[in-house]
mmCIF file of C-alpha atoms and ligand atoms in Angstrom:
data_model
loop_
_atom_site.group_PDB
_atom_site.id
_atom_site.type_symbol
_atom_site.label_atom_id
_atom_site.label_comp_id
_atom_site.label_asym_id
_atom_site.label_seq_id
_atom_site.Cartn_x
_atom_site.Cartn_y
_atom_site.Cartn_z
ATOM 1 C CA UNK A 28 8.110 -15.225 2.871
ATOM 2 C CA UNK A 29 10.675 -12.505 2.529
ATOM 3 C CA UNK A 30 13.814 -13.547 4.276
ATOM 4 C CA UNK A 31 17.522 -12.992 4.465
ATOM 5 C CA UNK A 32 19.098 -12.347 1.091
ATOM 6 C CA UNK A 33 22.407 -13.566 2.363
ATOM 7 C CA UNK A 34 21.384 -17.183 1.951
ATOM 8 C CA UNK A 35 22.017 -18.235 -1.583
ATOM 9 C CA UNK A 36 19.430 -20.263 -3.386
ATOM 10 C CA UNK A 37 21.105 -23.527 -4.013
ATOM 11 C CA UNK A 38 20.258 -25.325 -7.200
ATOM 12 C CA UNK A 39 21.462 -28.881 -6.867
ATOM 13 C CA UNK A 40 24.361 -29.806 -9.114
ATOM 14 C CA UNK A 41 23.202 -31.241 -12.392
ATOM 15 C CA UNK A 42 19.594 -30.431 -11.572
ATOM 16 C CA UNK A 43 17.612 -30.728 -14.747
ATOM 17 C CA UNK A 44 14.664 -32.552 -16.082
ATOM 18 C CA UNK A 45 16.252 -35.756 -17.325
ATOM 19 C CA UNK A 46 14.795 -38.784 -15.576
ATOM 20 C CA UNK A 47 12.919 -36.814 -12.939
ATOM 21 C CA UNK A 48 9.718 -38.280 -11.739
ATOM 22 C CA UNK A 49 7.193 -36.826 -11.735
ATOM 23 C CA UNK A 50 8.081 -34.436 -14.521
ATOM 24 C CA UNK A 51 5.315 -31.907 -13.966
ATOM 25 C CA UNK A 52 3.678 -30.771 -10.734
ATOM 26 C CA UNK A 53 0.392 -28.894 -11.017
ATOM 27 C CA UNK A 54 0.015 -26.625 -7.994
ATOM 28 C CA UNK A 55 -3.540 -25.616 -7.180
ATOM 29 C CA UNK A 56 -4.311 -23.244 -4.283
ATOM 30 C CA UNK A 57 -7.751 -23.766 -2.801
ATOM 31 C CA UNK A 58 -10.132 -22.131 -0.402
ATOM 32 C CA UNK A 59 -13.637 -23.632 -0.347
ATOM 33 C CA UNK A 60 -13.352 -25.437 -3.653
ATOM 34 C CA UNK A 61 -14.559 -28.913 -2.644
ATOM 35 C CA UNK A 62 -17.101 -29.088 -5.482
ATOM 36 C CA UNK A 63 -14.525 -28.141 -8.114
ATOM 37 C CA UNK A 64 -11.833 -30.648 -7.174
ATOM 38 C CA UNK A 65 -13.297 -33.819 -8.758
ATOM 39 C CA UNK A 66 -14.022 -31.906 -11.975
ATOM 40 C CA UNK A 67 -10.466 -30.634 -12.044
ATOM 41 C CA UNK A 68 -8.870 -34.011 -11.400
ATOM 42 C CA UNK A 69 -10.895 -35.532 -14.231
ATOM 43 C CA UNK A 70 -9.879 -32.728 -16.570
ATOM 44 C CA UNK A 71 -6.182 -33.025 -15.688
ATOM 45 C CA UNK A 72 -6.325 -36.797 -16.029
ATOM 46 C CA UNK A 73 -7.553 -36.461 -19.550
ATOM 47 C CA UNK A 74 -5.300 -33.622 -20.814
ATOM 48 C CA UNK A 75 -2.081 -34.796 -19.151
ATOM 49 C CA UNK A 76 -2.506 -38.356 -20.337
ATOM 50 C CA UNK A 77 0.896 -39.820 -21.224
ATOM 51 C CA UNK A 78 2.809 -37.374 -19.005
ATOM 52 C CA UNK A 79 4.275 -38.121 -15.584
ATOM 53 C CA UNK A 80 2.564 -35.542 -13.409
ATOM 54 C CA UNK A 81 1.269 -34.932 -9.902
ATOM 55 C CA UNK A 82 -1.336 -32.596 -8.495
ATOM 56 C CA UNK A 83 -0.568 -30.686 -5.309
ATOM 57 C CA UNK A 84 -3.594 -29.026 -3.788
ATOM 58 C CA UNK A 85 -2.621 -26.419 -1.200
ATOM 59 C CA UNK A 86 -5.642 -25.831 0.987
ATOM 60 C CA UNK A 87 -5.898 -23.296 3.793
ATOM 61 C CA UNK A 88 -8.060 -25.468 6.012
ATOM 62 C CA UNK A 89 -11.220 -24.528 4.085
ATOM 63 C CA UNK A 90 -14.411 -24.715 6.147
ATOM 64 C CA UNK A 91 -16.064 -26.742 3.364
ATOM 65 C CA UNK A 92 -13.555 -29.544 3.979
ATOM 66 C CA UNK A 93 -11.730 -29.265 0.639
ATOM 67 C CA UNK A 94 -8.612 -30.950 2.080
ATOM 68 C CA UNK A 95 -10.565 -34.002 3.272
ATOM 69 C CA UNK A 96 -12.239 -34.248 -0.145
ATOM 70 C CA UNK A 97 -8.856 -34.209 -1.853
ATOM 71 C CA UNK A 98 -7.569 -36.941 0.453
ATOM 72 C CA UNK A 99 -10.596 -39.089 -0.259
ATOM 73 C CA UNK A 100 -10.078 -38.664 -4.007
ATOM 74 C CA UNK A 101 -6.356 -39.321 -3.567
ATOM 75 C CA UNK A 102 -7.170 -42.853 -2.420
ATOM 76 C CA UNK A 103 -7.976 -43.776 -5.979
ATOM 77 C CA UNK A 104 -5.705 -41.271 -7.757
ATOM 78 C CA UNK A 105 -2.037 -41.911 -7.054
ATOM 79 C CA UNK A 106 -1.126 -38.539 -8.557
ATOM 80 C CA UNK A 107 -3.030 -36.460 -6.008
ATOM 81 C CA UNK A 108 -1.391 -34.809 -2.968
ATOM 82 C CA UNK A 109 -2.677 -32.303 -0.455
ATOM 83 C CA UNK A 110 -0.902 -29.741 1.646
ATOM 84 C CA UNK A 111 -3.257 -28.498 4.350
ATOM 85 C CA UNK A 112 -2.177 -25.291 6.076
ATOM 86 C CA UNK A 113 -3.687 -24.520 9.459
ATOM 87 C CA UNK A 114 -4.261 -20.945 10.619
ATOM 88 C CA UNK A 115 -2.866 -19.474 7.394
ATOM 89 C CA UNK A 116 -4.384 -17.715 4.408
ATOM 90 C CA UNK A 117 -3.058 -16.484 1.100
ATOM 91 C CA UNK A 118 -3.073 -17.525 -2.530
ATOM 92 C CA UNK A 119 0.556 -16.544 -3.259
ATOM 93 C CA UNK A 120 2.099 -18.147 -0.201
ATOM 94 C CA UNK A 121 0.041 -21.296 -0.867
ATOM 95 C CA UNK A 122 1.436 -21.495 -4.411
ATOM 96 C CA UNK A 123 4.994 -20.962 -3.173
ATOM 97 C CA UNK A 124 4.739 -23.686 -0.555
ATOM 98 C CA UNK A 125 3.137 -26.063 -3.050
ATOM 99 C CA UNK A 126 5.899 -25.412 -5.565
ATOM 100 C CA UNK A 127 8.505 -26.114 -2.895
ATOM 101 C CA UNK A 128 6.847 -29.385 -1.921
ATOM 102 C CA UNK A 129 7.587 -31.219 -5.149
ATOM 103 C CA UNK A 130 10.652 -32.748 -6.789
ATOM 104 C CA UNK A 131 9.292 -32.152 -10.292
ATOM 105 C CA UNK A 132 11.484 -29.973 -12.553
ATOM 106 C CA UNK A 133 8.472 -28.259 -14.170
ATOM 107 C CA UNK A 134 5.808 -26.492 -12.151
ATOM 108 C CA UNK A 135 2.373 -25.385 -13.271
ATOM 109 C CA UNK A 136 0.209 -23.024 -11.210
ATOM 110 C CA UNK A 137 -3.514 -23.020 -11.844
ATOM 111 C CA UNK A 138 -6.757 -22.091 -10.068
ATOM 112 C CA UNK A 139 -9.101 -24.829 -8.850
ATOM 113 C CA UNK A 140 -12.281 -23.302 -10.223
ATOM 114 C CA UNK A 141 -11.760 -24.326 -13.877
ATOM 115 C CA UNK A 142 -11.522 -20.691 -15.012
ATOM 116 C CA UNK A 143 -8.088 -21.429 -16.463
ATOM 117 C CA UNK A 144 -8.002 -23.555 -19.599
ATOM 118 C CA UNK A 145 -6.256 -26.750 -18.558
ATOM 119 C CA UNK A 146 -6.155 -27.995 -22.161
ATOM 120 C CA UNK A 147 -3.355 -25.473 -22.727
ATOM 121 C CA UNK A 148 -1.050 -27.212 -20.221
ATOM 122 C CA UNK A 149 0.629 -29.724 -22.572
ATOM 123 C CA UNK A 150 1.462 -26.961 -25.057
ATOM 124 C CA UNK A 151 2.774 -24.680 -22.298
ATOM 125 C CA UNK A 152 5.054 -27.472 -21.115
ATOM 126 C CA UNK A 153 6.182 -28.235 -24.649
ATOM 127 C CA UNK A 154 7.086 -24.597 -25.292
ATOM 128 C CA UNK A 155 8.931 -24.376 -21.987
ATOM 129 C CA UNK A 156 11.000 -27.441 -22.792
ATOM 130 C CA UNK A 157 11.605 -26.599 -26.443
ATOM 131 C CA UNK A 158 12.528 -22.923 -26.195
ATOM 132 C CA UNK A 159 15.193 -21.264 -24.129
ATOM 133 C CA UNK A 160 12.440 -20.196 -21.773
ATOM 134 C CA UNK A 161 12.102 -19.788 -18.000
ATOM 135 C CA UNK A 162 8.364 -19.425 -17.964
ATOM 136 C CA UNK A 163 5.272 -19.818 -20.141
ATOM 137 C CA UNK A 164 2.238 -17.753 -19.184
ATOM 138 C CA UNK A 165 -1.417 -18.410 -20.003
ATOM 139 C CA UNK A 166 -2.541 -14.985 -21.165
ATOM 140 C CA UNK A 167 -5.909 -13.312 -21.549
ATOM 141 C CA UNK A 168 -4.391 -10.305 -23.272
ATOM 142 C CA UNK A 169 -2.661 -11.702 -26.355
ATOM 143 C CA UNK A 170 -4.468 -12.326 -29.646
ATOM 144 C CA UNK A 171 -6.834 -15.262 -29.192
ATOM 145 C CA UNK A 172 -7.160 -14.759 -25.434
ATOM 146 C CA UNK A 173 -10.093 -13.195 -23.615
ATOM 147 C CA UNK A 174 -11.801 -12.333 -20.368
ATOM 148 C CA UNK A 175 -14.986 -14.343 -20.737
ATOM 149 C CA UNK A 176 -17.976 -12.982 -18.855
ATOM 150 C CA UNK A 177 -16.322 -10.238 -16.801
ATOM 151 C CA UNK A 178 -18.233 -7.010 -16.267
ATOM 152 C CA UNK A 179 -16.774 -3.657 -17.330
ATOM 153 C CA UNK A 180 -15.683 -2.710 -13.812
ATOM 154 C CA UNK A 181 -13.600 -5.841 -13.341
ATOM 155 C CA UNK A 182 -12.213 -5.535 -16.890
ATOM 156 C CA UNK A 183 -10.943 -2.023 -16.318
ATOM 157 C CA UNK A 184 -9.610 -2.873 -12.846
ATOM 158 C CA UNK A 185 -7.685 -5.808 -14.287
ATOM 159 C CA UNK A 186 -6.262 -3.583 -17.056
ATOM 160 C CA UNK A 187 -5.204 -0.886 -14.586
ATOM 161 C CA UNK A 188 -3.588 -3.387 -12.206
ATOM 162 C CA UNK A 189 -1.833 -4.970 -15.194
ATOM 163 C CA UNK A 190 -0.488 -1.634 -16.420
ATOM 164 C CA UNK A 191 0.937 -0.807 -12.965
ATOM 165 C CA UNK A 192 2.366 -4.318 -12.699
ATOM 166 C CA UNK A 193 4.094 -4.049 -16.082
ATOM 167 C CA UNK A 194 5.888 -0.884 -14.980
ATOM 168 C CA UNK A 195 7.079 -2.613 -11.831
ATOM 169 C CA UNK A 196 8.606 -5.625 -13.542
ATOM 170 C CA UNK A 197 9.939 -3.793 -16.583
ATOM 171 C CA UNK A 198 8.989 -6.698 -18.847
ATOM 172 C CA UNK A 199 6.511 -6.552 -21.675
ATOM 173 C CA UNK A 200 4.264 -9.159 -20.156
ATOM 174 C CA UNK A 201 0.740 -8.596 -21.485
ATOM 175 C CA UNK A 202 -0.958 -10.418 -18.596
ATOM 176 C CA UNK A 203 1.154 -9.926 -15.440
ATOM 177 C CA UNK A 204 -1.954 -10.613 -13.332
ATOM 178 C CA UNK A 205 -2.306 -14.128 -14.700
ATOM 179 C CA UNK A 206 -2.610 -16.878 -12.129
ATOM 180 C CA UNK A 207 -1.945 -19.536 -14.799
ATOM 181 C CA UNK A 208 1.634 -20.364 -15.804
ATOM 182 C CA UNK A 209 4.303 -23.048 -16.079
ATOM 183 C CA UNK A 210 7.907 -22.503 -15.029
ATOM 184 C CA UNK A 211 11.162 -24.339 -14.444
ATOM 185 C CA UNK A 212 11.598 -25.255 -10.774
ATOM 186 C CA UNK A 213 15.080 -23.741 -10.631
ATOM 187 C CA UNK A 214 13.672 -20.357 -11.644
ATOM 188 C CA UNK A 215 11.557 -20.416 -8.501
ATOM 189 C CA UNK A 216 14.463 -21.587 -6.346
ATOM 190 C CA UNK A 217 16.619 -18.720 -7.597
ATOM 191 C CA UNK A 218 14.185 -16.094 -6.287
ATOM 192 C CA UNK A 219 12.175 -17.821 -3.578
ATOM 193 C CA UNK A 220 13.776 -15.948 -0.663
ATOM 194 C CA UNK A 221 13.030 -12.592 -2.228
ATOM 195 C CA UNK A 222 9.346 -13.224 -2.881
ATOM 196 C CA UNK A 223 6.902 -11.132 -0.897
ATOM 197 C CA UNK A 224 4.358 -13.984 -0.876
ATOM 198 C CA UNK A 225 1.587 -11.502 -0.126
ATOM 199 C CA UNK A 226 -1.785 -11.481 -1.865
ATOM 200 C CA UNK A 227 -2.825 -12.982 -5.193
ATOM 201 C CA UNK A 228 -0.120 -11.891 -7.612
ATOM 202 C CA UNK A 229 2.388 -14.690 -7.526
ATOM 203 C CA UNK A 230 3.478 -14.347 -11.169
ATOM 204 C CA UNK A 231 4.230 -10.657 -10.786
ATOM 205 C CA UNK A 232 6.078 -11.420 -7.568
ATOM 206 C CA UNK A 233 8.331 -13.937 -9.355
ATOM 207 C CA UNK A 234 9.095 -11.502 -12.183
ATOM 208 C CA UNK A 235 9.789 -8.640 -9.778
ATOM 209 C CA UNK A 236 11.950 -10.725 -7.456
ATOM 210 C CA UNK A 237 14.125 -12.650 -9.882
ATOM 211 C CA UNK A 238 17.725 -11.399 -10.103
ATOM 212 C CA UNK A 239 17.720 -11.420 -13.911
ATOM 213 C CA UNK A 240 15.125 -10.666 -16.607
ATOM 214 C CA UNK A 241 13.085 -13.798 -17.277
ATOM 215 C CA UNK A 242 12.666 -15.340 -20.711
ATOM 216 C CA UNK A 243 8.996 -15.960 -21.242
ATOM 217 C CA UNK A 244 6.288 -16.551 -23.778
ATOM 218 C CA UNK A 245 2.557 -15.925 -23.504
ATOM 219 C CA UNK A 246 -0.016 -18.327 -24.920
ATOM 220 C CA UNK A 247 -3.613 -17.148 -25.306
ATOM 221 C CA UNK A 248 -6.580 -18.651 -23.499
ATOM 222 C CA UNK A 249 -10.162 -17.667 -22.768
ATOM 223 C CA UNK A 250 -10.871 -17.052 -19.077
ATOM 224 C CA UNK A 251 -13.919 -19.163 -18.243
ATOM 225 C CA UNK A 252 -16.837 -18.387 -15.965
ATOM 226 C CA UNK A 253 -16.813 -19.948 -12.528
ATOM 227 C CA UNK A 254 -19.360 -22.777 -12.319
ATOM 228 C CA UNK A 255 -19.474 -23.414 -8.551
ATOM 229 C CA UNK A 256 -18.155 -21.643 -5.460
ATOM 230 C CA UNK A 257 -17.323 -17.942 -5.142
ATOM 231 C CA UNK A 258 -14.365 -15.705 -5.987
ATOM 232 C CA UNK A 259 -12.159 -14.669 -3.077
ATOM 233 C CA UNK A 260 -10.951 -11.521 -4.764
ATOM 234 C CA UNK A 261 -12.188 -8.677 -2.565
ATOM 235 C CA UNK A 262 -11.019 -5.267 -1.332
ATOM 236 C CA UNK A 263 -8.485 -6.890 0.969
ATOM 237 C CA UNK A 264 -6.900 -8.519 -2.090
ATOM 238 C CA UNK A 265 -6.636 -5.142 -3.854
ATOM 239 C CA UNK A 266 -5.026 -3.690 -0.741
ATOM 240 C CA UNK A 267 -2.547 -6.584 -0.686
ATOM 241 C CA UNK A 268 -1.695 -5.821 -4.296
ATOM 242 C CA UNK A 269 -0.860 -2.253 -3.318
ATOM 243 C CA UNK A 270 1.242 -3.556 -0.428
ATOM 244 C CA UNK A 271 3.131 -5.876 -2.729
ATOM 245 C CA UNK A 272 4.009 -2.921 -4.967
ATOM 246 C CA UNK A 273 5.227 -0.913 -1.962
ATOM 247 C CA UNK A 274 7.111 -3.955 -0.677
ATOM 248 C CA UNK A 275 9.040 -4.170 -3.938
ATOM 249 C CA UNK A 276 10.046 -0.524 -3.516
ATOM 250 C CA UNK A 277 11.180 -0.731 0.112
ATOM 251 C CA UNK A 278 12.751 -4.182 -0.101
ATOM 252 C CA UNK A 279 12.080 -7.468 1.663
ATOM 253 C CA UNK A 280 13.448 -6.526 5.095
ATOM 254 C CA UNK A 281 10.403 -4.518 6.127
ATOM 255 C CA UNK A 282 7.436 -6.884 6.680
ATOM 256 C CA UNK A 283 4.482 -6.231 4.375
ATOM 257 C CA UNK A 284 2.115 -6.148 7.340
ATOM 258 C CA UNK A 285 4.154 -3.410 8.936
ATOM 259 C CA UNK A 286 3.947 -1.355 5.744
ATOM 260 C CA UNK A 287 0.181 -1.792 5.717
ATOM 261 C CA UNK A 288 -0.075 -0.967 9.406
ATOM 262 C CA UNK A 289 1.956 2.223 8.918
ATOM 263 C CA UNK A 290 -0.080 3.347 5.898
ATOM 264 C CA UNK A 291 -3.270 2.887 7.901
ATOM 265 C CA UNK A 292 -1.600 4.758 10.783
ATOM 266 C CA UNK A 293 -1.012 7.658 8.418
ATOM 267 C CA UNK A 294 -4.679 7.602 7.424
ATOM 268 C CA UNK A 295 -5.451 7.845 11.155
ATOM 269 C CA UNK A 296 -3.722 11.234 11.262
ATOM 270 C CA UNK A 297 -6.183 12.530 8.659
ATOM 271 C CA UNK A 298 -9.140 11.114 10.590
ATOM 272 C CA UNK A 299 -7.774 12.712 13.753
ATOM 273 C CA UNK A 300 -7.484 16.145 12.144
ATOM 274 C CA UNK A 301 -10.941 15.907 10.641
ATOM 275 C CA UNK A 302 -12.584 15.054 13.971
ATOM 276 C CA UNK A 303 -10.564 17.622 15.893
ATOM 277 C CA UNK A 304 -11.440 20.311 13.364
ATOM 278 C CA UNK A 305 -15.146 19.390 13.486
ATOM 279 C CA UNK A 306 -15.244 19.464 17.299
ATOM 280 C CA UNK A 307 -13.008 22.428 18.003
ATOM 281 C CA UNK A 308 -13.758 24.698 15.068
ATOM 282 C CA UNK A 309 -17.278 23.714 14.045
ATOM 283 C CA UNK A 310 -18.936 22.600 17.275
ATOM 284 C CA UNK A 311 -16.918 24.861 19.582
ATOM 285 C CA UNK A 312 -15.802 22.231 22.096
ATOM 286 C CA UNK A 313 -12.624 22.768 24.117
ATOM 287 C CA UNK A 314 -9.377 21.752 22.465
ATOM 288 C CA UNK A 315 -8.843 19.043 25.073
ATOM 289 C CA UNK A 316 -12.243 17.439 24.449
ATOM 290 C CA UNK A 317 -11.704 17.637 20.685
ATOM 291 C CA UNK A 318 -8.233 16.149 20.950
ATOM 292 C CA UNK A 319 -9.386 13.297 23.215
ATOM 293 C CA UNK A 320 -12.331 12.459 20.987
ATOM 294 C CA UNK A 321 -10.208 12.680 17.843
ATOM 295 C CA UNK A 322 -7.648 10.303 19.364
ATOM 296 C CA UNK A 323 -10.330 7.765 20.208
ATOM 297 C CA UNK A 324 -11.994 7.979 16.789
ATOM 298 C CA UNK A 325 -8.646 7.706 14.977
ATOM 299 C CA UNK A 326 -7.645 4.680 17.048
ATOM 300 C CA UNK A 327 -10.998 3.061 16.343
ATOM 301 C CA UNK A 328 -10.789 3.685 12.613
ATOM 302 C CA UNK A 329 -7.218 2.348 12.606
ATOM 303 C CA UNK A 330 -8.370 -0.747 14.446
ATOM 304 C CA UNK A 331 -11.182 -1.499 12.000
ATOM 305 C CA UNK A 332 -9.076 -0.805 8.908
ATOM 306 C CA UNK A 333 -6.279 -3.042 10.190
ATOM 307 C CA UNK A 334 -8.787 -5.733 11.033
ATOM 308 C CA UNK A 335 -10.233 -5.491 7.525
ATOM 309 C CA UNK A 336 -7.006 -5.169 5.552
ATOM 310 C CA UNK A 337 -3.747 -5.776 7.431
ATOM 311 C CA UNK A 338 -5.151 -8.806 9.211
ATOM 312 C CA UNK A 339 -7.762 -9.919 6.689
ATOM 313 C CA UNK A 340 -6.439 -13.453 7.115
ATOM 314 C CA UNK A 341 -7.145 -13.480 10.871
ATOM 315 C CA UNK A 342 -10.014 -11.016 10.954
ATOM 316 C CA UNK A 343 -11.702 -10.693 14.356
ATOM 317 C CA UNK A 344 -15.453 -11.051 14.343
ATOM 318 C CA UNK A 345 -18.360 -10.960 16.805
ATOM 319 C CA UNK A 346 -17.347 -10.818 20.462
ATOM 320 C CA UNK A 347 -13.642 -10.933 19.610
ATOM 321 C CA UNK A 348 -14.048 -7.493 18.054
ATOM 322 C CA UNK A 349 -14.651 -5.823 21.423
ATOM 323 C CA UNK A 350 -11.687 -7.572 23.046
ATOM 324 C CA UNK A 351 -9.541 -6.710 20.035
ATOM 325 C CA UNK A 352 -10.581 -3.060 20.057
ATOM 326 C CA UNK A 353 -9.874 -2.734 23.799
ATOM 327 C CA UNK A 354 -6.417 -4.280 23.510
ATOM 328 C CA UNK A 355 -5.688 -2.113 20.453
ATOM 329 C CA UNK A 356 -6.650 1.086 22.255
ATOM 330 C CA UNK A 357 -4.595 0.094 25.312
ATOM 331 C CA UNK A 358 -1.538 -0.809 23.255
ATOM 332 C CA UNK A 359 -1.744 2.394 21.230
ATOM 333 C CA UNK A 360 -2.151 4.521 24.360
ATOM 334 C CA UNK A 361 1.091 3.138 25.751
ATOM 335 C CA UNK A 362 2.598 3.640 22.282
ATOM 336 C CA UNK A 363 1.577 7.298 22.427
ATOM 337 C CA UNK A 364 3.378 7.722 25.776
ATOM 338 C CA UNK A 365 6.484 6.076 24.347
ATOM 339 C CA UNK A 366 6.246 8.320 21.302
ATOM 340 C CA UNK A 367 6.010 11.527 23.340
ATOM 341 C CA UNK A 368 8.670 10.341 25.827
ATOM 342 C CA UNK A 369 11.259 9.525 23.181
ATOM 343 C CA UNK A 370 10.551 12.681 21.172
ATOM 344 C CA UNK A 371 10.792 14.850 24.271
ATOM 345 C CA UNK A 372 14.018 13.168 25.410
ATOM 346 C CA UNK A 373 15.656 13.770 22.051
ATOM 347 C CA UNK A 374 14.340 17.319 21.891
ATOM 348 C CA UNK A 375 15.791 18.061 25.352
ATOM 349 C CA UNK A 376 19.085 16.634 24.104
ATOM 350 C CA UNK A 377 18.930 19.366 21.458
ATOM 351 C CA UNK A 378 18.089 17.282 18.433
ATOM 352 C CA UNK A 379 16.324 19.071 15.588
ATOM 353 C CA UNK A 380 12.615 19.244 16.541
ATOM 354 C CA UNK A 381 11.364 17.509 13.413
ATOM 355 C CA UNK A 382 13.809 14.629 13.784
ATOM 356 C CA UNK A 383 12.839 14.251 17.435
ATOM 357 C CA UNK A 384 9.192 14.071 16.444
ATOM 358 C CA UNK A 385 9.880 11.518 13.695
ATOM 359 C CA UNK A 386 11.926 9.326 16.043
ATOM 360 C CA UNK A 387 9.041 9.432 18.538
ATOM 361 C CA UNK A 388 6.531 8.493 15.849
ATOM 362 C CA UNK A 389 8.721 5.609 14.664
ATOM 363 C CA UNK A 390 9.070 4.203 18.188
ATOM 364 C CA UNK A 391 5.305 4.546 18.688
ATOM 365 C CA UNK A 392 4.417 2.818 15.410
ATOM 366 C CA UNK A 393 6.859 -0.059 15.945
ATOM 367 C CA UNK A 394 5.532 -0.523 19.472
ATOM 368 C CA UNK A 395 1.892 -0.447 18.344
ATOM 369 C CA UNK A 396 2.612 -2.878 15.548
ATOM 370 C CA UNK A 397 4.564 -5.336 17.672
ATOM 371 C CA UNK A 398 2.162 -5.340 20.602
ATOM 372 C CA UNK A 399 -1.071 -5.508 18.629
ATOM 373 C CA UNK A 400 0.373 -8.289 16.435
ATOM 374 C CA UNK A 401 0.725 -10.397 19.564
ATOM 375 C CA UNK A 402 -2.229 -9.310 21.718
ATOM 376 C CA UNK A 403 -4.916 -8.057 19.339
ATOM 377 C CA UNK A 404 -4.573 -10.344 16.339
ATOM 378 C CA UNK A 405 -3.536 -13.543 18.017
ATOM 379 C CA UNK A 406 -2.795 -16.497 15.791
ATOM 380 C CA UNK A 407 -5.601 -19.050 16.090
ATOM 381 C CA UNK A 408 -4.739 -21.811 18.509
ATOM 382 C CA UNK A 409 -3.640 -24.987 16.781
ATOM 383 C CA UNK A 410 -6.491 -27.473 16.523
HETATM 384 N N1 GDD B 504 -4.810 -21.783 -0.394
HETATM 385 C C1 GDD B 504 -5.513 -20.677 -0.706
HETATM 386 N N2 GDD B 504 -5.583 -19.664 0.208
HETATM 387 N N3 GDD B 504 -6.130 -20.586 -1.895
HETATM 388 C C2 GDD B 504 -6.835 -19.465 -2.175
HETATM 389 C C3 GDD B 504 -6.953 -18.387 -1.272
HETATM 390 C C4 GDD B 504 -6.285 -18.511 -0.007
HETATM 391 O O1 GDD B 504 -6.326 -17.628 0.848
HETATM 392 N N4 GDD B 504 -7.723 -17.417 -1.848
HETATM 393 C C5 GDD B 504 -8.064 -17.901 -3.066
HETATM 394 N N5 GDD B 504 -7.552 -19.127 -3.253
HETATM 395 C C6 GDD B 504 -7.682 -20.010 -4.428
HETATM 396 C C7 GDD B 504 -9.123 -20.227 -4.875
HETATM 397 O O2 GDD B 504 -9.728 -21.289 -4.209
HETATM 398 C C8 GDD B 504 -8.928 -20.512 -6.363
HETATM 399 O O3 GDD B 504 -8.574 -21.853 -6.603
HETATM 400 C C9 GDD B 504 -7.749 -19.608 -6.718
HETATM 401 O O4 GDD B 504 -7.037 -19.377 -5.511
HETATM 402 C C10 GDD B 504 -8.186 -18.278 -7.347
HETATM 403 O O5 GDD B 504 -9.087 -17.622 -6.496
HETATM 404 P P1 GDD B 504 -10.413 -16.910 -7.041
HETATM 405 O O6 GDD B 504 -11.123 -16.365 -5.857
HETATM 406 O O7 GDD B 504 -11.153 -17.824 -7.957
HETATM 407 O O8 GDD B 504 -9.779 -15.696 -7.835
HETATM 408 P P2 GDD B 504 -10.286 -14.982 -9.164
HETATM 409 O O9 GDD B 504 -10.872 -15.942 -10.150
HETATM 410 O O10 GDD B 504 -11.109 -13.840 -8.776
HETATM 411 O O11 GDD B 504 -8.875 -14.478 -9.764
HETATM 412 C C11 GDD B 504 -7.994 -15.429 -10.315
HETATM 413 O O12 GDD B 504 -7.799 -15.309 -11.660
HETATM 414 C C12 GDD B 504 -7.199 -14.110 -12.069
HETATM 415 C C13 GDD B 504 -6.996 -14.154 -13.530
HETATM 416 O O13 GDD B 504 -6.121 -15.186 -13.883
HETATM 417 C C14 GDD B 504 -6.633 -15.362 -9.620
HETATM 418 O O14 GDD B 504 -5.808 -16.415 -10.095
HETATM 419 C C15 GDD B 504 -5.982 -14.058 -9.919
HETATM 420 O O15 GDD B 504 -4.673 -14.072 -9.361
HETATM 421 C C16 GDD B 504 -5.887 -13.890 -11.408
HETATM 422 O O16 GDD B 504 -5.466 -12.576 -11.706
HETATM 423 MN MN1 MN B 505 -11.496 -17.808 -9.965
#
């Protein structure tokens, strides 16, 4: 998502809400939500009665056939659209692409699983139009709002993530983790090229990326319990949250995947030292044996962590794992040669030893990242 800042975000002259049709687009990201879609359409139909609205479901080619279900329902519901993305995953990027696919001046983002209270939508829209506001957020953390049936662990995780998020955006938003909000389309257009688009936290991303402080209001709602289907929030999503925070610190020019890859690379150094120490100091092997084993173990742990986290959206499984591991080890071995070669060259040219080493490491990491992105985690072939 992150792209050149030099392009300005054009807001069409005179763009505003007057006479636009539809007036409101409800963007719903989905992954395996087929059973929830009819329920949601019925609910929206009833609460948005009298408004000119459309529903844009952004589905990442769910195995349960969500996109086909939406199309079938769209036959009898003129307001329903579907954007089916092939070979892609990600809640945030799905929301961004859905928001860009409409001409409506007001955009609502909402989950498909009915955990967000759709009956709040008309009031959110009203507040957005009435006040001098950019954004209205459905909030679980203002008086009258609540978390429903969450267990203590998820409650405290949500609070912690929210507290970190608030520091990042420097706005007193009580629920920066909310996935339920309504905004003016131009607010999105003004920051769309700066968004990281990684992970689940699209609202936080918008706040952190916008060039000026946003005017917002929070309206309370009770987070409901999911009736069908399963949550997709797992460890990979938490990792992506961390990456998004780092991304905001280093800026949009460095790809989020590269940041993740480098952080995992750094963890590999610790693994390496631990194995080397165990072999050489504890078990009394030769240094060479210890070093070789440590290199292999560190590469393997890097491979699995990257497969789990950096490439959670194209995770290799089954037989592909062996092929992936082999190509990863081969790529990283060449990377290690490049690393040592460059460092040695610079050192011979009388550069400061630490700088030489760092330059070597940088060349190695960039090489490993670039090569494994192409050969280890190949994009799935188009169907
Ligand atoms: N297109 C697409 N691609 N949609 C996705 C993906 C994906 O990779 N992953 C999840 N979704 C969709 C789900 O199908 C659902 O409609 C919505 O995004 C939220 O996913 P859940 O898995 O239900 O997340 P959650 O309930 O644990 O967390 C949600 O609520 C929190 C509280 O508001 C998310 O909206 C969080 O961002 C939010 O903090
Ligand atoms: Mn949910």
